């Protein structure tokens, strides 16, 4: 079992499989001049398999595949086939922009991968194109509807962006009136690879909830596991649920159970901190399982207590980009 220096059990791995993406969401990465890593710095599928297996052997029982956009990686399904059969893994899930998932939906279902987090920050084409800088709205919307029809557990992640998609909050919320999906509103974080710098946000989880209350005053708070990052609600008579993720306000650090590994093998023990170690050379040069396990144990034994503590590792603007961290 992995237990950190603040006595928190770490059982959840967010594994980024690439830093590449076919969209350019402005809150995540700049439009140009992105420093994508060289191909040989990305972990290979075989290395990702070893890493996943080692982590599961050490007590990880939930893995989320993220990126960049996981499905830009042509060999992704090979990795998913492998991870989905790891005996001690209880949950395998994917975070995706849903542009490329279409041809894989049947196989994902066959592999028993149920949980799909789908990022969608607009429910109309024009706003979608402004935010993502790409013309993919119809594809994403079509794939989302297919995933819902096929019975996947779909969670829609919507980042609330001042002056950009406020008008879409209620229309996207309405999806959960008709369909059994969870619509989750996220606070924006200042991570887009270097150009964003803010110390406060107008649309925090409290403001978002107040706004929703103006339209739907009768909602009930749902019980959630201690480690959940979302605060979840149900509107009576609606099929699904909605939630708020205070990713900027960081109300959930005390029960954080997660570890992030980037596509180059960097270990990130807090989203707001800097990478703590790189595992790539350990996986490549004279690989020894015991060395890899010891390295993982070391990083977990040296975690910041909160995202506010970890943030002090940065000066001014965050260099972090979500496309390398994976969200
Ligand atoms: N490409 C996939 C996608 O968009 O779902 C997976 C990777 S993306 C980096 C993972 C999550 O991070 C997405 O839900 C995205 O909305 C979120 N994200 C990216 N940049 C963010 C930011 N600056 N603040 C808050 N969330 C962010
Ligand atoms: Fe790509 Fe996801 Fe980042 Fe958007 S949020 S640019 S879809 S990695």
mmCIF file with all atom_site columns, C-alpha atoms and ligand atoms in Angstrom, residues 14 21 27-28 66-70 95-97 117-119 121 157 159 186-192 247 322-323 326-327, ligand 1:
data_model
loop_
_atom_site.group_PDB
_atom_site.id
_atom_site.type_symbol
_atom_site.label_atom_id
_atom_site.label_alt_id
_atom_site.label_comp_id
_atom_site.label_asym_id
_atom_site.label_entity_id
_atom_site.label_seq_id
_atom_site.pdbx_PDB_ins_code
_atom_site.Cartn_x
_atom_site.Cartn_y
_atom_site.Cartn_z
_atom_site.occupancy
_atom_site.B_iso_or_equiv
_atom_site.pdbx_formal_charge
_atom_site.auth_seq_id
_atom_site.auth_comp_id
_atom_site.auth_asym_id
_atom_site.auth_atom_id
_atom_site.pdbx_PDB_model_num
ATOM   1  C CA  . UNK A 1 14  ? -3.708  9.594  -13.333 1.00 0.00 ? 14  UNK A CA  1
ATOM   2  C CA  . UNK A 1 21  ? -3.566  17.052 -28.696 1.00 0.00 ? 21  UNK A CA  1
ATOM   3  C CA  . UNK A 1 27  ? -6.973  27.490 -21.000 1.00 0.00 ? 27  UNK A CA  1
ATOM   4  C CA  . UNK A 1 28  ? -4.768  24.418 -21.535 1.00 0.00 ? 28  UNK A CA  1
ATOM   5  C CA  . UNK A 1 66  ? -5.415  11.155 -19.729 1.00 0.00 ? 66  UNK A CA  1
ATOM   6  C CA  . UNK A 1 67  ? -3.145  13.356 -21.833 1.00 0.00 ? 67  UNK A CA  1
ATOM   7  C CA  . UNK A 1 68  ? -2.932  15.501 -24.035 1.00 0.00 ? 68  UNK A CA  1
ATOM   8  C CA  . UNK A 1 69  ? -5.602  13.692 -25.926 1.00 0.00 ? 69  UNK A CA  1
ATOM   9  C CA  . UNK A 1 70  ? -5.180  9.970  -25.185 1.00 0.00 ? 70  UNK A CA  1
ATOM   10 C CA  . UNK A 1 95  ? -10.541 11.566 -19.817 1.00 0.00 ? 95  UNK A CA  1
ATOM   11 C CA  . UNK A 1 96  ? -10.980 12.627 -23.419 1.00 0.00 ? 96  UNK A CA  1
ATOM   12 C CA  . UNK A 1 97  ? -12.070 15.466 -25.650 1.00 0.00 ? 97  UNK A CA  1
ATOM   13 C CA  . UNK A 1 117 ? -14.926 11.913 -18.577 1.00 0.00 ? 117 UNK A CA  1
ATOM   14 C CA  . UNK A 1 118 ? -15.648 14.056 -21.563 1.00 0.00 ? 118 UNK A CA  1
ATOM   15 C CA  . UNK A 1 119 ? -14.416 17.647 -21.684 1.00 0.00 ? 119 UNK A CA  1
ATOM   16 C CA  . UNK A 1 121 ? -16.970 23.659 -22.383 1.00 0.00 ? 121 UNK A CA  1
ATOM   17 C CA  . UNK A 1 157 ? -16.359 18.372 -17.531 1.00 0.00 ? 157 UNK A CA  1
ATOM   18 C CA  . UNK A 1 159 ? -14.695 24.693 -17.191 1.00 0.00 ? 159 UNK A CA  1
ATOM   19 C CA  . UNK A 1 186 ? -14.742 23.123 -12.949 1.00 0.00 ? 186 UNK A CA  1
ATOM   20 C CA  . UNK A 1 187 ? -12.946 26.238 -11.821 1.00 0.00 ? 187 UNK A CA  1
ATOM   21 C CA  . UNK A 1 188 ? -10.277 27.420 -14.222 1.00 0.00 ? 188 UNK A CA  1
ATOM   22 C CA  . UNK A 1 189 ? -6.660  27.000 -13.097 1.00 0.00 ? 189 UNK A CA  1
ATOM   23 C CA  . UNK A 1 190 ? -3.825  29.228 -14.321 1.00 0.00 ? 190 UNK A CA  1
ATOM   24 C CA  . UNK A 1 191 ? -2.135  26.390 -16.262 1.00 0.00 ? 191 UNK A CA  1
ATOM   25 C CA  . UNK A 1 192 ? -1.840  26.824 -19.982 1.00 0.00 ? 192 UNK A CA  1
ATOM   26 C CA  . UNK A 1 247 ? -9.837  22.917 -8.630  1.00 0.00 ? 247 UNK A CA  1
ATOM   27 C CA  . UNK A 1 322 ? -2.467  20.713 -18.451 1.00 0.00 ? 322 UNK A CA  1
ATOM   28 C CA  . UNK A 1 323 ? -1.561  19.036 -21.708 1.00 0.00 ? 323 UNK A CA  1
ATOM   29 C CA  . UNK A 1 326 ? -3.212  15.509 -17.761 1.00 0.00 ? 326 UNK A CA  1
ATOM   30 C CA  . UNK A 1 327 ? -5.592  17.495 -15.539 1.00 0.00 ? 327 UNK A CA  1
HETATM 31 N N1  . LIG B 2 .   ? -7.618  15.959 -23.786 1.00 0.00 ? 1   LIG B N1  1
HETATM 32 C C1  . LIG B 2 .   ? -8.380  15.381 -22.753 1.00 0.00 ? 1   LIG B C1  1
HETATM 33 C C2  . LIG B 2 .   ? -9.531  16.269 -22.351 1.00 0.00 ? 1   LIG B C2  1
HETATM 34 O O1  . LIG B 2 .   ? -9.540  17.435 -22.705 1.00 0.00 ? 1   LIG B O1  1
HETATM 35 O O2  . LIG B 2 .   ? -10.407 15.764 -21.652 1.00 0.00 ? 1   LIG B O2  1
HETATM 36 C C3  . LIG B 2 .   ? -7.581  14.964 -21.533 1.00 0.00 ? 1   LIG B C3  1
HETATM 37 C C4  . LIG B 2 .   ? -6.522  15.903 -21.055 1.00 0.00 ? 1   LIG B C4  1
HETATM 38 S S1  . LIG B 2 .   ? -7.112  17.429 -20.378 1.00 0.00 ? 1   LIG B S1  1
HETATM 39 C C5  . LIG B 2 .   ? -5.589  18.212 -19.999 1.00 0.00 ? 1   LIG B C5  1
HETATM 40 C C6  . LIG B 2 .   ? -7.741  16.892 -18.823 1.00 0.00 ? 1   LIG B C6  1
HETATM 41 C C7  . LIG B 2 .   ? -8.688  17.832 -18.143 1.00 0.00 ? 1   LIG B C7  1
HETATM 42 O O3  . LIG B 2 .   ? -7.981  18.999 -17.741 1.00 0.00 ? 1   LIG B O3  1
HETATM 43 C C8  . LIG B 2 .   ? -9.837  18.317 -19.024 1.00 0.00 ? 1   LIG B C8  1
HETATM 44 O O4  . LIG B 2 .   ? -11.081 18.036 -18.385 1.00 0.00 ? 1   LIG B O4  1
HETATM 45 C C9  . LIG B 2 .   ? -9.621  19.801 -19.128 1.00 0.00 ? 1   LIG B C9  1
HETATM 46 O O5  . LIG B 2 .   ? -10.827 20.476 -19.205 1.00 0.00 ? 1   LIG B O5  1
HETATM 47 C C10 . LIG B 2 .   ? -8.857  20.094 -17.840 1.00 0.00 ? 1   LIG B C10 1
HETATM 48 N N2  . LIG B 2 .   ? -8.070  21.324 -17.904 1.00 0.00 ? 1   LIG B N2  1
HETATM 49 C C11 . LIG B 2 .   ? -7.147  21.668 -18.819 1.00 0.00 ? 1   LIG B C11 1
HETATM 50 N N3  . LIG B 2 .   ? -6.642  22.901 -18.568 1.00 0.00 ? 1   LIG B N3  1
HETATM 51 C C12 . LIG B 2 .   ? -7.279  23.352 -17.461 1.00 0.00 ? 1   LIG B C12 1
HETATM 52 C C13 . LIG B 2 .   ? -7.220  24.554 -16.713 1.00 0.00 ? 1   LIG B C13 1
HETATM 53 N N4  . LIG B 2 .   ? -6.400  25.546 -17.037 1.00 0.00 ? 1   LIG B N4  1
HETATM 54 N N5  . LIG B 2 .   ? -8.017  24.665 -15.624 1.00 0.00 ? 1   LIG B N5  1
HETATM 55 C C14 . LIG B 2 .   ? -8.867  23.662 -15.275 1.00 0.00 ? 1   LIG B C14 1
HETATM 56 N N6  . LIG B 2 .   ? -8.955  22.494 -15.934 1.00 0.00 ? 1   LIG B N6  1
HETATM 57 C C15 . LIG B 2 .   ? -8.189  22.338 -17.017 1.00 0.00 ? 1   LIG B C15 1
#
